CSV table of C-alpha atoms in Angstrom, one decimal:
chain,number,residue,atom,x,y,z
A,1029,MET,CA,-70.8,23.1,-1.4
A,1030,MET,CA,-72.0,21.6,-4.5
A,1031,CYS,CA,-70.8,23.0,-7.8
A,1032,SER,CA,-73.7,23.5,-10.4
A,1033,CYS,CA,-72.0,24.7,-13.2
A,1034,PRO,CA,-72.0,22.5,-16.2
A,1035,ARG,CA,-68.6,20.5,-17.1
A,1036,ARG,CA,-67.0,21.6,-20.2
A,1037,ARG,CA,-63.6,22.4,-21.6
A,1038,PRO,CA,-62.3,25.4,-22.0
A,1039,SER,CA,-61.6,27.0,-25.3
A,1040,THR,CA,-58.9,29.5,-24.4
A,1041,GLU,CA,-56.1,29.5,-22.0
A,1042,ARG,CA,-57.4,32.7,-20.4
A,1043,GLY,CA,-60.7,30.5,-19.7
A,1044,ARG,CA,-58.8,27.8,-18.7
A,1045,THR,CA,-57.1,30.1,-15.6
A,1046,ALA,CA,-60.8,31.4,-14.8
A,1047,GLU,CA,-62.0,27.9,-14.4
A,1048,LEU,CA,-59.1,25.9,-12.5
A,1049,THR,CA,-59.1,29.1,-10.2
A,1050,HIS,CA,-62.8,28.6,-9.5
A,1051,HIS,CA,-62.5,24.5,-8.9
A,1052,THR,CA,-59.3,25.2,-7.2
A,1053,ALA,CA,-62.0,27.2,-4.3
A,1054,VAL,CA,-64.5,24.1,-4.3
A,1055,LEU,CA,-61.7,21.8,-3.6
A,1056,VAL,CA,-60.4,23.9,-0.6
A,1057,GLY,CA,-63.8,24.1,0.9
A,1058,VAL,CA,-64.1,19.9,0.1
A,1059,SER,CA,-60.7,18.7,1.2
A,1060,GLY,CA,-59.4,21.5,3.4
A,1061,VAL,CA,-56.6,21.6,1.1
A,1062,GLU,CA,-55.4,25.4,0.5
A,1063,THR,CA,-54.5,25.2,-2.9
A,1064,LEU,CA,-53.0,28.4,-4.8
A,1065,LEU,CA,-52.5,28.3,-8.6
A,1066,THR,CA,-50.1,30.4,-10.1
A,1067,GLU,CA,-50.4,31.8,-13.4
A,1068,GLY,CA,-47.3,29.8,-14.4
A,1069,GLY,CA,-49.0,26.7,-13.2
A,1070,THR,CA,-47.2,25.9,-9.7
A,1071,GLN,CA,-48.7,24.3,-7.4
A,1072,GLN,CA,-48.2,25.1,-3.2
A,1073,THR,CA,-49.7,22.7,-0.9
A,1074,ALA,CA,-50.6,23.2,3.4
A,1075,ASP,CA,-52.1,21.0,5.6
A,1076,THR,CA,-51.6,17.7,3.9
A,1077,MET,CA,-50.0,14.2,6.1
A,1078,GLU,CA,-47.3,14.0,3.2
A,1079,PRO,CA,-45.7,16.3,1.1
A,1080,SER,CA,-46.3,16.5,-2.6
A,1081,SER,CA,-43.9,14.7,-4.9
A,1082,ALA,CA,-45.6,16.5,-8.1
A,1083,PRO,CA,-43.5,17.9,-10.1
A,1084,ALA,CA,-43.6,22.0,-9.8
A,1085,HIS,CA,-44.2,23.1,-13.1
A,1086,ARG,CA,-47.0,20.5,-14.6
A,1087,GLY,CA,-49.9,21.9,-16.0
A,1088,HIS,CA,-51.6,18.8,-17.3
A,1089,VAL,CA,-51.2,16.7,-13.6
A,1090,LEU,CA,-52.7,19.8,-11.7
A,1091,TRP,CA,-55.4,20.0,-14.1
A,1092,GLN,CA,-55.7,16.2,-13.5
A,1093,ARG,CA,-55.7,17.0,-9.4
A,1094,VAL,CA,-58.3,19.5,-10.1
A,1095,LEU,CA,-60.8,17.7,-12.2
A,1096,LEU,CA,-60.7,15.0,-9.3
A,1097,ALA,CA,-62.0,17.8,-7.0
A,1098,VAL,CA,-64.1,18.3,-9.4
A,1099,SER,CA,-65.3,14.8,-10.2
A,1100,LEU,CA,-65.7,14.3,-6.2
A,1101,LEU,CA,-68.6,17.3,-5.9
A,1102,THR,CA,-70.0,17.2,-9.7
A,1103,PHE,CA,-70.8,13.5,-8.8
A,1104,TRP,CA,-72.6,14.0,-5.4
A,1105,ASN,CA,-75.5,12.0,-5.8
A,1106,LEU,CA,-73.0,8.9,-6.2
A,1107,PRO,CA,-73.9,5.8,-8.4
A,1108,THR,CA,-74.4,2.6,-6.7
A,1109,THR,CA,-71.7,-0.4,-8.5
A,1110,THR,CA,-71.8,-4.4,-7.4
A,1111,GLN,CA,-68.0,-4.2,-8.1
A,1112,LEU,CA,-66.3,-1.9,-5.8
A,1113,SER,CA,-67.4,-3.2,-2.3
A,1114,ILE,CA,-65.9,-3.0,1.1
A,1115,GLU,CA,-65.2,-5.6,3.8
A,1116,SER,CA,-64.6,-4.7,8.1
A,1117,VAL,CA,-61.2,-6.5,9.0
A,1118,PRO,CA,-62.0,-8.2,11.1
A,1119,VAL,CA,-65.7,-7.7,11.3
A,1120,ASN,CA,-66.2,-7.0,15.0
A,1121,ALA,CA,-63.4,-5.0,16.5
A,1122,ALA,CA,-63.0,-4.8,20.2
A,1123,GLU,CA,-62.3,-1.6,21.5
A,1124,GLY,CA,-58.6,-0.6,21.8
A,1125,THR,CA,-57.7,-3.2,18.0
A,1126,ASP,CA,-56.9,-2.0,14.8
A,1127,VAL,CA,-59.8,-2.3,12.0
A,1128,LEU,CA,-59.0,-2.0,8.1
A,1129,LEU,CA,-61.9,-1.3,5.5
A,1130,LEU,CA,-60.3,-3.3,2.5
A,1131,VAL,CA,-61.2,-1.8,-0.5
A,1132,TYR,CA,-62.1,-4.6,-3.4
A,1133,ASN,CA,-62.4,-4.5,-7.6
A,1134,VAL,CA,-60.9,-1.1,-7.5
A,1135,THR,CA,-60.4,-0.3,-11.3
A,1136,GLU,CA,-56.6,0.9,-12.6
A,1137,ASP,CA,-55.8,4.2,-13.8
A,1138,LEU,CA,-57.0,6.0,-10.9
A,1139,LEU,CA,-56.8,10.3,-10.3
A,1140,GLY,CA,-57.8,9.3,-6.1
A,1141,TYR,CA,-60.1,8.5,-3.4
A,1142,GLY,CA,-61.9,10.4,-1.1
A,1143,TRP,CA,-63.4,8.6,2.5
A,1144,PHE,CA,-66.3,10.0,3.9
A,1145,LYS,CA,-68.1,9.1,7.1
A,1146,GLY,CA,-71.8,8.1,7.3
A,1147,GLU,CA,-73.4,6.8,3.8
A,1148,LYS,CA,-73.9,10.0,2.5
A,1149,VAL,CA,-71.1,12.2,1.1
A,1150,GLU,CA,-70.7,15.3,3.3
A,1151,ASN,CA,-68.4,17.8,3.2
A,1152,SER,CA,-68.4,18.0,6.8
A,1153,GLN,CA,-67.9,14.1,7.3
A,1154,GLN,CA,-64.5,14.1,4.9
A,1155,ILE,CA,-62.0,12.1,6.6
A,1156,ALA,CA,-59.4,12.1,4.2
A,1157,SER,CA,-58.7,12.2,0.4
A,1158,TYR,CA,-55.6,10.3,-1.5
A,1159,ILE,CA,-54.1,11.6,-4.7
A,1160,VAL,CA,-52.7,8.7,-6.6
A,1161,SER,CA,-50.2,10.0,-8.5
A,1162,SER,CA,-48.4,12.0,-5.2
A,1163,GLN,CA,-49.7,9.3,-3.0
A,1164,VAL,CA,-50.8,12.4,-0.2
A,1165,ASN,CA,-53.3,11.9,2.3
A,1166,VAL,CA,-54.9,15.1,2.8
A,1167,PRO,CA,-57.2,14.7,6.1
A,1168,GLY,CA,-60.7,16.4,6.1
A,1169,PRO,CA,-62.7,17.9,9.0
A,1170,ALA,CA,-63.6,14.3,9.8
A,1171,TYR,CA,-59.8,13.3,10.5
A,1172,SER,CA,-59.4,12.1,13.9
A,1173,GLY,CA,-55.2,11.6,13.3
A,1174,ARG,CA,-56.0,8.1,13.5
A,1175,GLU,CA,-56.9,7.2,9.9
A,1176,THR,CA,-54.5,6.1,7.2
A,1177,ILE,CA,-55.3,5.6,2.8
A,1178,TYR,CA,-53.3,3.0,1.6
A,1179,ALA,CA,-52.4,3.3,-2.3
A,1180,ASN,CA,-55.7,0.6,-3.1
A,1181,GLY,CA,-58.0,2.9,-1.5
A,1182,SER,CA,-58.7,0.7,1.3
A,1183,LEU,CA,-58.4,2.8,5.0
A,1184,LEU,CA,-56.8,1.8,8.0
A,1185,PHE,CA,-58.5,2.5,11.4
A,1186,GLN,CA,-56.0,2.5,14.9
A,1187,ASN,CA,-57.3,2.3,18.3
A,1188,VAL,CA,-60.8,2.2,17.4
A,1189,PHE,CA,-63.5,3.7,19.9
A,1190,GLN,CA,-67.1,2.5,20.6
A,1191,ASN,CA,-68.1,6.0,18.6
A,1192,ASP,CA,-66.3,4.8,15.2
A,1193,THR,CA,-69.3,2.3,15.3
A,1194,GLY,CA,-70.7,3.3,12.2
A,1195,TYR,CA,-70.7,3.3,7.9
A,1196,TYR,CA,-68.1,4.6,5.9
A,1197,THR,CA,-68.1,6.1,2.2
A,1198,ILE,CA,-65.7,5.3,-0.4
A,1199,ILE,CA,-65.5,7.4,-3.6
A,1200,VAL,CA,-63.0,6.2,-6.6
A,1201,THR,CA,-62.5,8.4,-9.3
A,1202,THR,CA,-60.4,7.5,-12.4
A,1203,ASN,CA,-58.8,9.3,-15.1
A,1204,HIS,CA,-61.5,9.5,-17.0
A,1205,PHE,CA,-63.4,11.3,-14.7
A,1206,ASP,CA,-65.9,8.5,-13.8
A,1207,SER,CA,-66.6,8.2,-10.3
A,1208,LYS,CA,-67.6,5.1,-8.5
A,1209,ALA,CA,-68.9,4.5,-4.2
A,1210,ALA,CA,-69.0,2.2,-2.2
A,1211,SER,CA,-70.5,1.7,1.9
A,1212,GLY,CA,-69.1,-0.4,4.3
A,1213,GLN,CA,-70.2,-0.8,8.1
A,1214,LEU,CA,-67.6,-0.9,10.8
A,1215,ARG,CA,-68.1,-2.1,14.3
A,1216,VAL,CA,-66.3,-1.7,17.5
A,1217,PHE,CA,-67.5,-3.7,20.9
A,1218,PRO,CA,-65.8,-3.5,24.2
A,1219,LYS,CA,-64.4,-5.9,25.8
A,1220,LEU,CA,-66.7,-7.0,28.7
A,1221,PRO,CA,-65.0,-6.9,32.2
A,1222,THR,CA,-66.0,-9.8,34.4
A,1223,PRO,CA,-69.9,-9.7,35.9
A,1224,VAL,CA,-70.9,-9.0,38.9
A,1225,VAL,CA,-74.0,-10.6,40.5
A,1226,THR,CA,-75.6,-8.1,43.2
A,1227,SER,CA,-78.8,-8.3,45.6
A,1228,ASN,CA,-81.4,-5.9,46.5
A,1229,ASN,CA,-81.9,-8.2,49.7
A,1230,LEU,CA,-78.8,-9.5,51.3
A,1231,ASN,CA,-81.0,-11.5,54.3
A,1232,PRO,CA,-84.7,-12.1,52.5
A,1233,LEU,CA,-87.1,-14.2,55.1
A,1234,GLU,CA,-88.5,-17.1,53.7
A,1235,HIS,CA,-92.1,-16.8,52.0
A,1236,GLU,CA,-91.9,-13.8,52.6
A,1237,ASP,CA,-89.5,-11.2,50.8
A,1238,THR,CA,-89.0,-11.0,47.2
A,1239,VAL,CA,-84.8,-10.8,45.8
A,1240,VAL,CA,-84.0,-9.1,42.4
A,1241,LEU,CA,-80.5,-10.3,41.0
A,1242,THR,CA,-78.5,-7.8,39.4
A,1243,CYS,CA,-75.6,-8.7,36.3
A,1244,GLU,CA,-73.4,-5.8,36.4
A,1245,PRO,CA,-71.8,-3.2,35.0
A,1246,GLU,CA,-74.6,-2.4,32.2
A,1247,THR,CA,-72.9,-2.6,28.9
A,1248,GLN,CA,-74.1,-2.2,25.4
A,1249,ASN,CA,-74.6,-4.8,22.7
A,1250,THR,CA,-74.5,-7.1,25.6
A,1251,THR,CA,-76.3,-10.4,26.0
A,1252,TYR,CA,-77.4,-11.4,29.5
A,1253,MET,CA,-77.9,-15.0,30.8
A,1254,TRP,CA,-78.5,-16.5,34.0
A,1255,TRP,CA,-77.4,-20.0,35.8
A,1256,ILE,CA,-78.9,-21.4,39.0
A,1257,ASN,CA,-76.9,-24.7,39.9
A,1258,ASN,CA,-75.2,-24.3,36.9
A,1259,ARG,CA,-78.3,-25.2,34.7
A,1260,SER,CA,-80.3,-22.7,32.4
A,1261,LEU,CA,-83.6,-21.3,34.9
A,1262,PRO,CA,-86.3,-23.5,34.9
A,1263,ASP,CA,-90.0,-22.5,34.3
A,1264,SER,CA,-91.2,-21.0,37.2
A,1265,THR,CA,-94.0,-18.8,38.0
A,1266,ARG,CA,-92.0,-17.5,41.2
A,1267,LEU,CA,-88.5,-16.2,38.4
A,1268,GLU,CA,-89.1,-13.2,36.1
A,1269,LEU,CA,-86.7,-11.5,33.6
A,1270,SER,CA,-86.1,-8.4,32.8
A,1271,GLU,CA,-86.8,-7.3,28.6
A,1272,ASP,CA,-82.6,-7.4,28.7
A,1273,ASN,CA,-82.4,-10.7,31.0
A,1274,ARG,CA,-80.3,-8.2,32.9
A,1275,THR,CA,-82.0,-8.6,36.5
A,1276,LEU,CA,-83.5,-11.7,37.3
A,1277,THR,CA,-86.6,-11.2,40.1
A,1278,LEU,CA,-87.5,-14.2,42.9
A,1279,LEU,CA,-91.0,-14.1,44.3
A,1280,HIS,CA,-91.6,-14.4,47.8
A,1281,VAL,CA,-88.2,-17.1,48.2
A,1282,THR,CA,-87.7,-20.3,50.2
A,1283,ARG,CA,-84.9,-22.1,51.1
A,1284,ASN,CA,-84.9,-23.6,47.8
A,1285,ASP,CA,-83.8,-21.0,46.1
A,1286,THR,CA,-80.3,-20.3,48.1
A,1287,GLY,CA,-78.8,-21.0,44.2
A,1288,PRO,CA,-75.9,-20.4,43.4
A,1289,TYR,CA,-76.4,-18.2,40.9
A,1290,VAL,CA,-74.1,-16.9,37.9
A,1291,CYS,CA,-74.7,-14.2,35.3
A,1292,GLU,CA,-73.1,-14.5,32.1
A,1293,THR,CA,-72.5,-11.7,29.6
A,1294,GLN,CA,-71.6,-11.8,25.6
A,1295,ASN,CA,-71.1,-9.5,22.7
A,1296,PRO,CA,-68.8,-10.3,19.3
A,1297,VAL,CA,-66.1,-9.8,21.0
A,1298,SER,CA,-65.9,-11.2,24.6
A,1299,ALA,CA,-67.7,-12.9,27.1
A,1300,GLY,CA,-67.7,-13.4,31.0
A,1301,ARG,CA,-68.7,-15.4,33.3
A,1302,SER,CA,-69.4,-14.4,37.2
A,1303,ASP,CA,-68.2,-15.7,40.7
A,1304,PRO,CA,-71.1,-17.7,42.1
A,1305,PHE,CA,-73.4,-16.0,44.6
A,1306,THR,CA,-76.0,-17.7,47.5
A,1307,LEU,CA,-78.6,-16.0,48.4
A,1308,ASN,CA,-78.9,-16.0,52.6
A,1309,VAL,CA,-82.5,-17.3,52.7
A,1310,LEU,CA,-83.6,-17.0,56.5
A,1311,SER,CA,-86.4,-18.8,58.0
A,1312,LYS,CA,-88.0,-18.7,61.7
A,1313,LEU,CA,-86.1,-21.3,63.4
A,1314,PRO,CA,-88.3,-24.1,65.4
A,1315,THR,CA,-87.5,-25.1,68.9
A,1316,PRO,CA,-84.0,-26.8,69.2
A,1317,VAL,CA,-84.0,-30.2,71.1
A,1318,VAL,CA,-81.0,-31.9,72.9
A,1319,THR,CA,-79.9,-35.6,71.8
A,1320,SER,CA,-77.7,-37.6,73.1
A,1321,ASN,CA,-75.4,-40.4,71.6
A,1322,ASN,CA,-75.8,-42.2,75.0
A,1323,LEU,CA,-78.6,-42.1,77.4
A,1324,THR,CA,-77.0,-44.2,80.3
A,1325,PRO,CA,-73.2,-43.4,80.3
A,1326,TRP,CA,-71.2,-45.5,82.8
A,1327,SER,CA,-69.4,-42.9,85.0
A,1328,THR,CA,-65.5,-42.6,83.9
A,1329,LYS,CA,-65.7,-45.1,81.0
A,1330,ASP,CA,-68.6,-43.5,78.6
A,1331,THR,CA,-68.2,-40.6,76.3
A,1332,VAL,CA,-71.5,-39.0,75.5
A,1333,VAL,CA,-72.4,-36.1,72.1
A,1334,LEU,CA,-74.8,-34.2,72.5
A,1335,THR,CA,-76.5,-32.7,69.6
A,1336,CYS,CA,-78.6,-29.6,69.0
A,1337,GLU,CA,-81.7,-30.4,66.7
A,1338,PRO,CA,-82.3,-29.9,63.9
A,1339,GLU,CA,-79.8,-28.3,61.6
A,1340,THR,CA,-80.4,-25.1,60.0
A,1341,GLN,CA,-78.7,-23.0,57.5
A,1342,ASN,CA,-76.8,-19.5,58.9
A,1343,THR,CA,-77.8,-20.2,62.2
A,1344,THR,CA,-75.4,-19.5,65.5
A,1345,TYR,CA,-75.4,-22.4,68.2
A,1346,MET,CA,-74.6,-21.9,72.0
A,1347,TRP,CA,-75.1,-24.3,74.9
A,1348,TRP,CA,-75.7,-23.9,78.8
A,1349,ILE,CA,-74.8,-26.3,81.5
A,1350,ASN,CA,-76.7,-24.8,84.6
A,1351,ASN,CA,-77.8,-22.2,83.2
A,1352,ARG,CA,-74.1,-20.8,82.9
A,1353,SER,CA,-71.8,-21.0,79.5
A,1354,LEU,CA,-69.3,-23.3,79.1
A,1355,PRO,CA,-66.8,-24.0,81.7
A,1356,ASP,CA,-63.2,-24.5,80.3
A,1357,SER,CA,-62.5,-27.8,80.3
A,1358,THR,CA,-60.3,-30.6,78.4
A,1359,ARG,CA,-63.0,-33.0,78.5
A,1360,LEU,CA,-66.0,-30.5,76.9
A,1361,GLU,CA,-65.3,-30.3,73.0
A,1362,LEU,CA,-67.4,-28.2,70.7
A,1363,SER,CA,-67.8,-29.0,66.8
A,1364,GLU,CA,-66.7,-26.2,64.2
A,1365,ASP,CA,-70.3,-24.8,64.0
A,1366,ASN,CA,-71.0,-25.7,67.8
A,1367,ARG,CA,-73.9,-27.5,67.0
A,1368,THR,CA,-72.3,-30.8,68.9
A,1369,LEU,CA,-70.8,-31.5,72.4
A,1370,THR,CA,-69.1,-33.9,73.4
A,1371,LEU,CA,-67.8,-34.9,77.3
A,1372,LEU,CA,-64.9,-37.2,77.7
A,1373,HIS,CA,-65.4,-39.9,80.3
A,1374,VAL,CA,-68.6,-38.4,81.7
A,1375,THR,CA,-68.7,-38.1,85.9
A,1376,ARG,CA,-71.4,-38.1,88.3
A,1377,ASN,CA,-70.9,-33.9,88.2
A,1378,ASP,CA,-71.7,-34.3,84.4
A,1379,THR,CA,-75.3,-34.5,84.6
A,1380,GLY,CA,-76.4,-31.4,83.6
A,1381,PRO,CA,-78.9,-30.1,82.9
A,1382,TYR,CA,-78.1,-29.2,79.6
A,1383,VAL,CA,-79.7,-26.3,76.8
A,1384,CYS,CA,-78.9,-25.7,73.6
A,1385,GLU,CA,-80.2,-22.2,71.8
A,1386,THR,CA,-80.1,-21.9,68.2
A,1387,GLN,CA,-80.2,-17.9,66.8
A,1388,ASN,CA,-80.2,-16.1,63.2
A,1389,PRO,CA,-80.6,-12.5,62.3
A,1390,VAL,CA,-84.9,-13.3,62.6
A,1391,SER,CA,-85.2,-15.4,65.1
A,1392,ALA,CA,-84.2,-17.4,68.3
A,1393,GLY,CA,-84.8,-20.2,70.6
A,1394,ARG,CA,-83.9,-22.2,73.5
A,1395,SER,CA,-84.1,-26.0,74.0
A,1396,ASP,CA,-86.0,-27.8,77.2
A,1397,PRO,CA,-83.0,-28.8,79.9
A,1398,PHE,CA,-81.5,-32.4,78.9
A,1399,THR,CA,-80.1,-33.6,82.2
A,1400,LEU,CA,-77.9,-37.1,82.0
A,1401,ASN,CA,-78.2,-40.8,83.8
A,1402,VAL,CA,-74.9,-41.2,84.4
A,1403,LEU,CA,-74.4,-44.7,86.0
A,1404,TRP,CA,-72.0,-45.4,88.5
A,1405,GLN,CA,-70.7,-48.4,91.2
A,1406,GLU,CA,-68.9,-47.9,94.6
A,1407,ILE,CA,-66.0,-50.7,94.6
A,1408,THR,CA,-66.0,-51.8,98.4
A,1409,PRO,CA,-62.0,-52.8,99.2
A,1410,ALA,CA,-61.5,-56.2,99.9
A,1411,LEU,CA,-60.9,-57.3,104.0
A,1412,SER,CA,-57.0,-58.2,104.7
A,1413,THR,CA,-56.5,-62.0,106.3
A,1414,GLY,CA,-55.4,-60.0,109.6
A,1415,ALA,CA,-58.6,-58.0,110.0
A,1416,ILE,CA,-60.6,-61.7,109.5
A,1417,VAL,CA,-58.7,-63.1,112.4
A,1418,GLY,CA,-59.0,-60.3,114.7
A,1419,ILE,CA,-62.5,-60.5,114.0
A,1420,VAL,CA,-63.0,-64.1,114.4
A,1421,VAL,CA,-61.2,-63.8,117.9
A,1422,GLY,CA,-62.9,-61.2,119.2
A,1423,ILE,CA,-66.5,-62.9,118.2
A,1424,LEU,CA,-64.5,-66.2,120.3
A,1425,VAL,CA,-64.0,-63.8,123.2
A,1426,ALA,CA,-67.3,-62.4,123.3
A,1427,VAL,CA,-69.4,-65.6,123.3
A,1428,SER,CA,-66.7,-67.2,126.1
A,1429,PHE,CA,-67.5,-64.3,128.6
A,1430,ALA,CA,-71.2,-64.7,128.1
A,1431,LEU,CA,-71.0,-68.2,129.0
A,1432,SER,CA,-68.7,-68.1,132.1
A,1433,LEU,CA,-71.3,-65.0,133.2
A,1434,HIS,CA,-73.8,-67.9,132.8
A,1435,CYS,CA,-72.3,-70.1,134.8
A,1436,SER,CA,-71.5,-67.9,137.8
A,1437,GLN,CA,-75.5,-66.8,138.0
A,1438,ARG,CA,-76.6,-70.5,138.0
A,1439,SER,CA,-74.4,-71.6,141.0
A,1440,LEU,CA,-75.3,-69.1,143.1
A,1441,ILE,CA,-78.8,-69.2,142.6
A,1442,PHE,CA,-78.7,-73.3,143.3
A,1443,PRO,CA,-75.8,-74.6,145.9
A,1444,SER,CA,-74.9,-78.2,145.7
A,1445,HIS,CA,-75.8,-80.7,147.8
A,1446,SER,CA,-72.6,-81.9,148.6
A,1447,CYS,CA,-71.3,-78.8,149.7
A,1448,LEU,CA,-74.1,-78.8,152.6
A,1449,GLN,CA,-72.9,-82.5,153.5
A,1450,ASN,CA,-69.3,-81.1,153.8
A,1451,ASN,CA,-70.5,-77.8,155.6
A,1452,ARG,CA,-68.7,-75.9,153.5
A,1453,VAL,CA,-71.4,-73.9,153.5
A,1454,ARG,CA,-74.8,-74.2,156.4
A,1455,CYS,CA,-77.5,-75.1,154.8
A,1456,PRO,CA,-80.9,-73.7,156.3
A,1457,PRO,CA,-82.5,-75.9,159.0
A,1458,ALA,CA,-86.0,-77.5,157.7
A,1459,SER,CA,-88.7,-75.9,158.7
A,1460,THR,CA,-92.0,-76.5,158.8
A,1461,PRO,CA,-94.6,-75.3,156.9
A,1462,GLY,CA,-95.3,-71.9,158.1
A,1463,HIS,CA,-92.2,-71.0,160.3
A,1464,GLY,CA,-89.3,-70.3,159.1
A,1465,PRO,CA,-85.9,-69.2,160.6
A,1466,SER,CA,-85.6,-66.8,163.0
A,1467,GLY,CA,-89.5,-67.2,163.7
A,1468,SER,CA,-89.8,-65.9,159.6
A,1469,SER,CA,-93.1,-67.9,158.4
A,1470,VAL,CA,-91.3,-67.2,154.6
A,1471,SER,CA,-89.8,-70.1,153.3
A,1472,LEU,CA,-87.1,-70.2,151.0
A,1473,ALA,CA,-89.5,-70.9,147.7
A,1474,SER,CA,-91.5,-68.5,149.0
A,1475,GLN,CA,-88.7,-65.3,148.7
A,1476,SER,CA,-87.1,-66.7,145.7
A,1477,ASP,CA,-88.0,-64.8,142.4
A,1478,PRO,CA,-91.3,-66.2,140.8
A,1479,LYS,CA,-90.1,-65.3,136.5
A,1480,PRO,CA,-88.1,-68.4,135.3
A,1481,ALA,CA,-84.4,-67.7,134.8
A,1482,VAL,CA,-83.1,-66.3,132.1
A,1483,PRO,CA,-79.8,-66.6,130.5
A,1484,ILE,CA,-77.5,-63.8,130.9
A,1485,TYR,CA,-76.4,-64.0,127.0
A,1486,GLN,CA,-80.1,-63.2,126.2
A,1487,GLU,CA,-80.4,-60.7,128.4
A,1488,LEU,CA,-77.7,-59.2,126.6
A,1489,LEU,CA,-79.4,-59.4,122.8
A,1490,HIS,CA,-81.6,-56.5,124.3
A,1491,SER,CA,-80.3,-52.9,123.8
A,1492,ASP,CA,-82.4,-51.8,126.0
A,1493,ARG,CA,-81.7,-53.6,129.2
A,1494,ASP,CA,-78.9,-52.5,131.9
A,1495,ILE,CA,-76.8,-56.0,132.3
A,1496,TYR,CA,-75.4,-54.9,135.5
A,1497,TYR,CA,-78.9,-54.4,136.7
A,1498,GLY,CA,-80.0,-57.7,136.2
A,1499,LEU,CA,-76.4,-59.2,137.9
A,1500,ASN,CA,-77.0,-56.9,140.8
A,1501,HIS,CA,-80.7,-57.9,140.9
A,1502,LYS,CA,-79.8,-61.7,141.1
A,1503,ALA,CA,-77.0,-61.3,143.6
A,1504,ASP,CA,-80.0,-59.5,145.9
A,1505,VAL,CA,-82.1,-62.5,145.4
A,1506,VAL,CA,-79.7,-64.9,146.1
A,1507,SER,CA,-78.1,-63.1,149.2
A,1508,SER,CA,-81.8,-62.6,150.5
A,1509,SER,CA,-82.2,-66.5,150.6
A,1510,LEU,CA,-79.2,-67.3,152.5
A,1511,PRO,CA,-79.5,-67.6,156.5
A,1512,ARG,CA,-78.7,-64.2,158.6
A,1513,ASN,CA,-76.3,-66.1,160.7
A,1514,ALA,CA,-74.2,-67.6,158.1
A,1515,SER,CA,-70.6,-67.0,157.7
């Protein structure tokens, strides 16, 4: 409420009292102070931050206090001045801290101060007023309980919030009813939490999917920055930033876009960096191939390392032997990622075939069977000396037996001439041609076997001939050639 009455000094005591009462009502409307002036000049104060220390009957002092309120209302359109100024300490305050609006170049001989929220003086935005003579803080409609005015006019804010950000205006009134005003800005910023990078796609497919990375949380008056592999963003047509830099879009990701990505947040009072975020870019897996470090290992000697190629990120590797999963064996060892299979001291039973399988969330593949060529050599045990001697004796006995049979055969077929003369064996009488013994016309020569004699040891060499049949045949020939009356 603004007073339109002209400033004038009352000429009579009665008129002074009436004008004083009028201005008191105006003061109540502006500062919230319920002030009652009695005809005797006494003062009663309520709803003040500190009790008044003024004397009970000091008409001149009371009049000055009323003039303070009058001057605050009269000088509604405040003149600017280069002398009076306000500085925020600190300039940028963190939420939850204390801030002092420090006033400079305050003149002496003051009646008091008045603080308002905003750059304009409005009754509803009055925070508090301060009466120098009584050192009393009088709260206004905009008082929150956290503001205190000091004797030099400075205003202290305790435990500031973000909504305390804005302009504040002070009015200084002197004992000469002059008023000066100045405005200053209070800026409050939140302490930023540690940011976090989030993705709209946790398993993007290479060359197909687009990924949007977001720096969380969203805060006001915050600067966002991005880093890839600890470097600022490169110039690329596949990288797009939002207007506030809070989101980063990667068009048609490739395996080179895995990252890691870090987002950074800053404001005038704090800063923070996120943990590194790595993209899990998936690709369609190629057909795997089994390779070996040794193509011709020796049995029980060499160790073989089988590898599933190629190596790809975010891939699961599995092995199969003879179309079965790996058995439990101390001679079989798998690497941490299962990509390599080690066979310790291979044997002929480790030939395989071996198959490796690769899998990721979008594809899978199996290799062709791989068979090991395990070399081996069978070792014949050495013969003892006794065994060698036995074999030689056996051979000699066999040869001696064969020779004795041969000599017996010849003695039966061809008797010696001496034995005939000694009459040990009666020889057949001589016969003329065509007349054999006992009237037979067959001579001994004609009855003999026309085939030449064959040594018996040669016949033994032929497995298809019966040695006993041969011996009996020879005996029959000999017996037929002897005389029938031989004894």
